[in-house]
mmCIF file of C-alpha atoms and ligand atoms in Angstrom:
data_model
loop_
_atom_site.group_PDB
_atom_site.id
_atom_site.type_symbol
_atom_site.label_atom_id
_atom_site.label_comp_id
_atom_site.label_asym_id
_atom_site.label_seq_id
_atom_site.Cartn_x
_atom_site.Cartn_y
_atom_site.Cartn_z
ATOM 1 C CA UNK A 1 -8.758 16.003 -4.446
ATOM 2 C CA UNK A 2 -7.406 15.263 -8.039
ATOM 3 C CA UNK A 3 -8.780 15.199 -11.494
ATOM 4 C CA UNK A 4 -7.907 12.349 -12.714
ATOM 5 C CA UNK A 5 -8.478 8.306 -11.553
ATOM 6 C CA UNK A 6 -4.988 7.808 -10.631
ATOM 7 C CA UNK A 7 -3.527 6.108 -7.612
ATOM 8 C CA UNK A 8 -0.491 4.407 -5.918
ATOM 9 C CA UNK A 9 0.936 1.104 -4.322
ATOM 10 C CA UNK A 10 2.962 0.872 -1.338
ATOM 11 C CA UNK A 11 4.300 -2.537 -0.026
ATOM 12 C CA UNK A 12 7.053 -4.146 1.436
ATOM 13 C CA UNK A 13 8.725 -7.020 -0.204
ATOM 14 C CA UNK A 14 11.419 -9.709 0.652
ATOM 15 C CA UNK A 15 14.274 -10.310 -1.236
ATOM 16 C CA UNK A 16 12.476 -13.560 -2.343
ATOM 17 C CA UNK A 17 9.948 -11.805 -3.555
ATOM 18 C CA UNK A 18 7.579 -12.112 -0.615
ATOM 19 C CA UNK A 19 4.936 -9.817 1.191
ATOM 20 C CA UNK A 20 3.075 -12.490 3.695
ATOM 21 C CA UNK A 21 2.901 -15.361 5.768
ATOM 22 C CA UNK A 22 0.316 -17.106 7.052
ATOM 23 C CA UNK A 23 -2.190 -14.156 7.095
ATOM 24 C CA UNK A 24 0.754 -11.911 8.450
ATOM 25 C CA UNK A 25 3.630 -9.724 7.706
ATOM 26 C CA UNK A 26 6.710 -12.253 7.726
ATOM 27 C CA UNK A 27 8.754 -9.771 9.684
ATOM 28 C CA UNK A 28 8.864 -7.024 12.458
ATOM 29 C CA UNK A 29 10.349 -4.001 11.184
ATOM 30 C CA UNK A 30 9.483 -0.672 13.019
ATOM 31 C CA UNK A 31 10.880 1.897 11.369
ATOM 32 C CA UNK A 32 9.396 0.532 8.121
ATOM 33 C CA UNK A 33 6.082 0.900 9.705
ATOM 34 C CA UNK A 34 5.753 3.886 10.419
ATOM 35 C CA UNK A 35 7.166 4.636 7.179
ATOM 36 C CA UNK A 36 3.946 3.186 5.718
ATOM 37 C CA UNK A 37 2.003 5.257 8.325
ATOM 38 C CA UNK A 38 3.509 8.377 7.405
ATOM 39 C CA UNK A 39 3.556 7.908 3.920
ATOM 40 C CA UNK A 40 -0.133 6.659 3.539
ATOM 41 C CA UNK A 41 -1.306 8.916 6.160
ATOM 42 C CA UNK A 42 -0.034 12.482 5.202
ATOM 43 C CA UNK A 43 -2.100 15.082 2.828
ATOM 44 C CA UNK A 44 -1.365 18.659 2.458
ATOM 45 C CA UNK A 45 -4.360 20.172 3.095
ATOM 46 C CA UNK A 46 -6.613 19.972 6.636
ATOM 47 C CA UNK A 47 -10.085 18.326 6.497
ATOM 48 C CA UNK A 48 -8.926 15.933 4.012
ATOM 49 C CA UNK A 49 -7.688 12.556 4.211
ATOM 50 C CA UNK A 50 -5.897 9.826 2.166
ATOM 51 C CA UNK A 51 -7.837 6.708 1.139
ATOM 52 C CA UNK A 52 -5.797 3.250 1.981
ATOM 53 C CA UNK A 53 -7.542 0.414 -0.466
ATOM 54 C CA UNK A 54 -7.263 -3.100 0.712
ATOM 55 C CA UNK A 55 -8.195 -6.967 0.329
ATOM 56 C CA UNK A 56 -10.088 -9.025 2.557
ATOM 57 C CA UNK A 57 -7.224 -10.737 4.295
ATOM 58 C CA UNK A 58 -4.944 -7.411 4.733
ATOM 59 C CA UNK A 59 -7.872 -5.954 6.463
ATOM 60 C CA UNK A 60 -7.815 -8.775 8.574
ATOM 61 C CA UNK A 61 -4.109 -8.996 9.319
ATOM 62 C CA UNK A 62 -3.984 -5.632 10.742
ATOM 63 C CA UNK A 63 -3.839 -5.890 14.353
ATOM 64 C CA UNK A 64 -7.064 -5.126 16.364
ATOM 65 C CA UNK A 65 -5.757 -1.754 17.923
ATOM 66 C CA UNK A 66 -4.501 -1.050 14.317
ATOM 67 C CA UNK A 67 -7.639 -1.184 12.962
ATOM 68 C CA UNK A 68 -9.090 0.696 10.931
ATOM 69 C CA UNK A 69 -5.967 2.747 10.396
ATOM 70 C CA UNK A 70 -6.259 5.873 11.378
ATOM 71 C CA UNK A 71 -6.117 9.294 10.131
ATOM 72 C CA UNK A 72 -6.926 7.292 6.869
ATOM 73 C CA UNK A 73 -10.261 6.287 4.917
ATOM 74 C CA UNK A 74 -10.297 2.837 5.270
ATOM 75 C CA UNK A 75 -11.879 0.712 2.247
ATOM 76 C CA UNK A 76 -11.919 -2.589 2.137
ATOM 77 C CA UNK A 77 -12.302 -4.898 -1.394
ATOM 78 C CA UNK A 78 -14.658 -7.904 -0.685
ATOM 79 C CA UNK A 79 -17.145 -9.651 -2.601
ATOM 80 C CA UNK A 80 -17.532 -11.971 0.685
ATOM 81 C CA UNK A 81 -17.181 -9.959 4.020
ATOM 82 C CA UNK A 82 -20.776 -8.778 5.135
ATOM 83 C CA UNK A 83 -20.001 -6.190 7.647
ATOM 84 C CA UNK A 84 -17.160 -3.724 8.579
ATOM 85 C CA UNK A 85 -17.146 -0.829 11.337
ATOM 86 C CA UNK A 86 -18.867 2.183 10.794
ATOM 87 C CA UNK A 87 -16.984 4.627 8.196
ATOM 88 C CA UNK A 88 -15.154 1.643 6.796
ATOM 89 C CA UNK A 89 -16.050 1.419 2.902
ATOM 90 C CA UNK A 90 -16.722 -1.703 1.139
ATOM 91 C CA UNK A 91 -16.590 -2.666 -2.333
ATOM 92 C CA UNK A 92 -16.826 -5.686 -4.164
ATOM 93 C CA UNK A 93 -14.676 -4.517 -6.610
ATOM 94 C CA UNK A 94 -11.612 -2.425 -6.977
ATOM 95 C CA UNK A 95 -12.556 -0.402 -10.116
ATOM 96 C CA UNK A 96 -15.440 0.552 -8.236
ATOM 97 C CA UNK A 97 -13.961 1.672 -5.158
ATOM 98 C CA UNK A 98 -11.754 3.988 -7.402
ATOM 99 C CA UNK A 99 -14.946 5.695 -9.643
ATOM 100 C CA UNK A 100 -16.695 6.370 -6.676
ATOM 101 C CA UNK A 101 -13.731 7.530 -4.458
ATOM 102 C CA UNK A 102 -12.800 9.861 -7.500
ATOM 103 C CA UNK A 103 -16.024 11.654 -6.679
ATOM 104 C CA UNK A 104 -15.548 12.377 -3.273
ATOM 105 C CA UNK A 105 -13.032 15.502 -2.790
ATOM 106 C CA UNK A 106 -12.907 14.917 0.552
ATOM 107 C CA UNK A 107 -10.060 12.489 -0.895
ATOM 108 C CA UNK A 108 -6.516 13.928 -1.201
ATOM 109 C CA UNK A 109 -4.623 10.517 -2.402
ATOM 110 C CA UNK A 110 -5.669 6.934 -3.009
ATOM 111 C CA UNK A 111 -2.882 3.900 -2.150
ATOM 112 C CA UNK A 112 -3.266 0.250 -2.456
ATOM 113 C CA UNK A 113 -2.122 -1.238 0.506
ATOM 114 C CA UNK A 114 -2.227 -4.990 -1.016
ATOM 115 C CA UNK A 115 -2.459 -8.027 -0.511
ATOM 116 C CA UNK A 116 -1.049 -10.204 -3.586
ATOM 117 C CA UNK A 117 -4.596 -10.050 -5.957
ATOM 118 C CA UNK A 118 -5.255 -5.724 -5.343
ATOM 119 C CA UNK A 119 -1.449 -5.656 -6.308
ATOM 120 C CA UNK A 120 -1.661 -7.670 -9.591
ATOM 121 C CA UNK A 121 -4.758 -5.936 -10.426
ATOM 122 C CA UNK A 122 -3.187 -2.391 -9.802
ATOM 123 C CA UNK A 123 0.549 -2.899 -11.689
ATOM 124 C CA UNK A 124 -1.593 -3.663 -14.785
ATOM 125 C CA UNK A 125 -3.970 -0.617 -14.832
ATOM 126 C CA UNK A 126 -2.509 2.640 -16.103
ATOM 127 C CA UNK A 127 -3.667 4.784 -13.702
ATOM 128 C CA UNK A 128 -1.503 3.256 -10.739
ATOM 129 C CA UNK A 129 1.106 5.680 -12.311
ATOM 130 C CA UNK A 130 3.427 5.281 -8.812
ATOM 131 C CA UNK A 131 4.827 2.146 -7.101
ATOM 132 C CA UNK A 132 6.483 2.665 -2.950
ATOM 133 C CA UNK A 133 8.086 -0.669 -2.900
ATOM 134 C CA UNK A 134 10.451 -1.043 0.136
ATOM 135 C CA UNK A 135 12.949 -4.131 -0.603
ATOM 136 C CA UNK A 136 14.091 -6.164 2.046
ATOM 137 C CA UNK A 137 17.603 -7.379 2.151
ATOM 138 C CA UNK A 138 16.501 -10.759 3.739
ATOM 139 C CA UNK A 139 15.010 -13.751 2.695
ATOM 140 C CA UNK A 140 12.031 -14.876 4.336
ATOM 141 C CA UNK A 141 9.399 -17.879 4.461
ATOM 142 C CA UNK A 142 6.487 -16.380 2.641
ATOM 143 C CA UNK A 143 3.324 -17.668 0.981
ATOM 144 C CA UNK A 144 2.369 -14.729 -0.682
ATOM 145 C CA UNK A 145 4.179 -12.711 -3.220
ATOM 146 C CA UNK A 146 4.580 -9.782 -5.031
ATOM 147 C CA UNK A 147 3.449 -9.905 -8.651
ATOM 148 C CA UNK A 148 5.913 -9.623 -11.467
ATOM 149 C CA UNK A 149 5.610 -6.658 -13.337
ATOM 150 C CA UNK A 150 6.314 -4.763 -16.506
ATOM 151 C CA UNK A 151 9.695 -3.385 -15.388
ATOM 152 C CA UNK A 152 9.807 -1.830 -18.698
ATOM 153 C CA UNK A 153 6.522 0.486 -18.079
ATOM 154 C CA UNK A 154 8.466 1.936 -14.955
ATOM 155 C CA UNK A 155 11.069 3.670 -14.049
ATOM 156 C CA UNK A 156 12.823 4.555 -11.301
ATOM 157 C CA UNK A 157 12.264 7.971 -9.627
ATOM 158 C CA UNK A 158 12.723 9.776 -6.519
ATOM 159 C CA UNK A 159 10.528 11.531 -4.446
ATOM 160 C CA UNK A 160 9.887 14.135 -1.515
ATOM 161 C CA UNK A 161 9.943 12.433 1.743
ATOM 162 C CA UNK A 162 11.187 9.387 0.721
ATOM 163 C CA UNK A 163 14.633 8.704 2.482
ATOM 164 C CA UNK A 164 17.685 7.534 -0.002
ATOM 165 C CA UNK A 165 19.968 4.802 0.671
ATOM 166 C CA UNK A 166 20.288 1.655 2.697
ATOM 167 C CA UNK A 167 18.314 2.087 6.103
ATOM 168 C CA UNK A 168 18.582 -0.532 8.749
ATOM 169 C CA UNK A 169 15.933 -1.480 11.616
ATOM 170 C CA UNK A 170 17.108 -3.754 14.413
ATOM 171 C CA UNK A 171 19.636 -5.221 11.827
ATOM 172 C CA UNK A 172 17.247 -5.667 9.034
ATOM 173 C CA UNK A 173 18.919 -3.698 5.769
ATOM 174 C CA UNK A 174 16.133 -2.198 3.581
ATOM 175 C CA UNK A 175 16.103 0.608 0.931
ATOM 176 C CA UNK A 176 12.941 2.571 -0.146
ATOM 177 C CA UNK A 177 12.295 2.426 -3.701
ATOM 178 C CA UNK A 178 9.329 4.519 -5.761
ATOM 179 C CA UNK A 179 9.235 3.441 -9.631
ATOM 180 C CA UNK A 180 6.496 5.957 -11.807
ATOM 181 C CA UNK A 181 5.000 4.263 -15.042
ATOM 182 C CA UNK A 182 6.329 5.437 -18.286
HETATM 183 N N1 FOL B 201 3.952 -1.236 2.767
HETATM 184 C C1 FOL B 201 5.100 -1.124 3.446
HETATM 185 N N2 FOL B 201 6.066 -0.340 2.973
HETATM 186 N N3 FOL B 201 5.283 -1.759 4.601
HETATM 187 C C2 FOL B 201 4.302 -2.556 5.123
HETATM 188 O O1 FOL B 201 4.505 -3.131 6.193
HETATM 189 C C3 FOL B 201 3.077 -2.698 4.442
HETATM 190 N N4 FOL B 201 2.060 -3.457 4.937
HETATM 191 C C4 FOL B 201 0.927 -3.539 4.256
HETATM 192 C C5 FOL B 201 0.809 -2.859 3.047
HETATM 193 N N5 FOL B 201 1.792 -2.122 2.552
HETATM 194 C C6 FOL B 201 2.937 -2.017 3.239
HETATM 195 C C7 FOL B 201 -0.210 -4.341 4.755
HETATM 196 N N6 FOL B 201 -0.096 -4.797 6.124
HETATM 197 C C8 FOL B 201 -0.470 -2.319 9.451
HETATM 198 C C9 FOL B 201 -0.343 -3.694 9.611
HETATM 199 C C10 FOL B 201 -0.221 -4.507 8.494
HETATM 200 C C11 FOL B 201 -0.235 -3.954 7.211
HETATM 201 C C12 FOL B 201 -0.367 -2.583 7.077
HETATM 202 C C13 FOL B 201 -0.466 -1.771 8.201
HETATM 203 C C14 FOL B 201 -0.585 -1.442 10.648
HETATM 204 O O2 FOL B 201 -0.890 -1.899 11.742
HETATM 205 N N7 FOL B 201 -0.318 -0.139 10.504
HETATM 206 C C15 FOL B 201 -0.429 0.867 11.558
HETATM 207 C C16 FOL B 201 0.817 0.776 12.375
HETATM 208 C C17 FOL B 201 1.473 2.030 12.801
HETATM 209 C C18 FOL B 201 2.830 1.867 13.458
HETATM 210 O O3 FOL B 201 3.170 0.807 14.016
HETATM 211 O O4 FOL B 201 3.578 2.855 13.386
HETATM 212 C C19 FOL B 201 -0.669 2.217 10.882
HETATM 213 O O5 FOL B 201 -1.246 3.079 11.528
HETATM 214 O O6 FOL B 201 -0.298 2.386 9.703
#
């Protein structure tokens, strides 16, 4: 529960600036899974959840056994999609999603899991006031990117929880980054 309409991103992006192929993650990495797991998943207090906010085609690139993720409100951002499972939210838009999620205090934390348009929409509004942007120290084919941002109206910060330095997953080198707007 917070008092104010304010919210994060979390994605993972290539060193070519990429977050998806094909309707898919481009790579495999484990251990930066279940980074985004435990990041988006843990609150402080029992009874009350996080909220992960999504686009059409992230919802449908999580695997079936994935989905919806768990231990997490799920809402989804479609003006097309008529039907999700039960306790899935749906929203045409995302400014909705957020003024009515802001009213429910069963809510600990809101994070915008992508993909490419919820991203772009979310680096331009002032109250995404954090960005968890893992870099990937690979190239990769991708078709959809991350959008460029004000790099000026962040900075770089760190943060409880969130491991320093170079980590490595079946040789893949990637470093967890967190940048707050100024
Ligand atoms: N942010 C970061 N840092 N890494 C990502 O891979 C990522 N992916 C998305 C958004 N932000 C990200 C969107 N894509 C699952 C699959 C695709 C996806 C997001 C999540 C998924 O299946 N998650 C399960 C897996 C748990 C596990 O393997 O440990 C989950 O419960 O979170």
């Amino acid at each position: 529960p917070t008092d104010d309409m304010v919210y994060s991103v979390i994605a993972a992006v290539s060193k070519n600036g990429g977050i998806g192929y094909k309707g898919n993650l481009p790579w495999k990495i484990k251990k930066e899974m279940e980074y985004f797991n435990l990041m988006t998943t843990r609150v402080n207090l029992k009874g009350v959840q996080n909220a992960v906010i999504m686009g059409r085609c992230t919802w449908q690139s999580i695997p079936d056994k994935y989905r919806p993720l768990k231990g997490r409100i799920n809402v989804v951002i479609s003006k097309t999609l008529n039907s999700v499972p039960e306790g899935v939210l749906l929203y045409p838009k995302l400014e909705e999603a957020l003024k009515s999620l802001y009213l429910n205090d069963r809510i600990e934390n809101l994070w915008v899991i992508g993909g490419s348009g919820l991203y772009k929409e979310a680096v331009n509004d002032k109250n995404c006031k954090k960005l968890f942007i893992t870099k990937i120290d690979q190239e990769y084919l991708c078709d959809t990117f991350f959008p460029d941002f004000d790099t000026k109206k962040f900075e770089e910060t760190s943060e409880a929880n969130v491991p320093k330095g170079i980590q490595e997953d079946n040789g893949i080198k990637y470093e967890f980054k967190v940048f707050k707007r100024l």
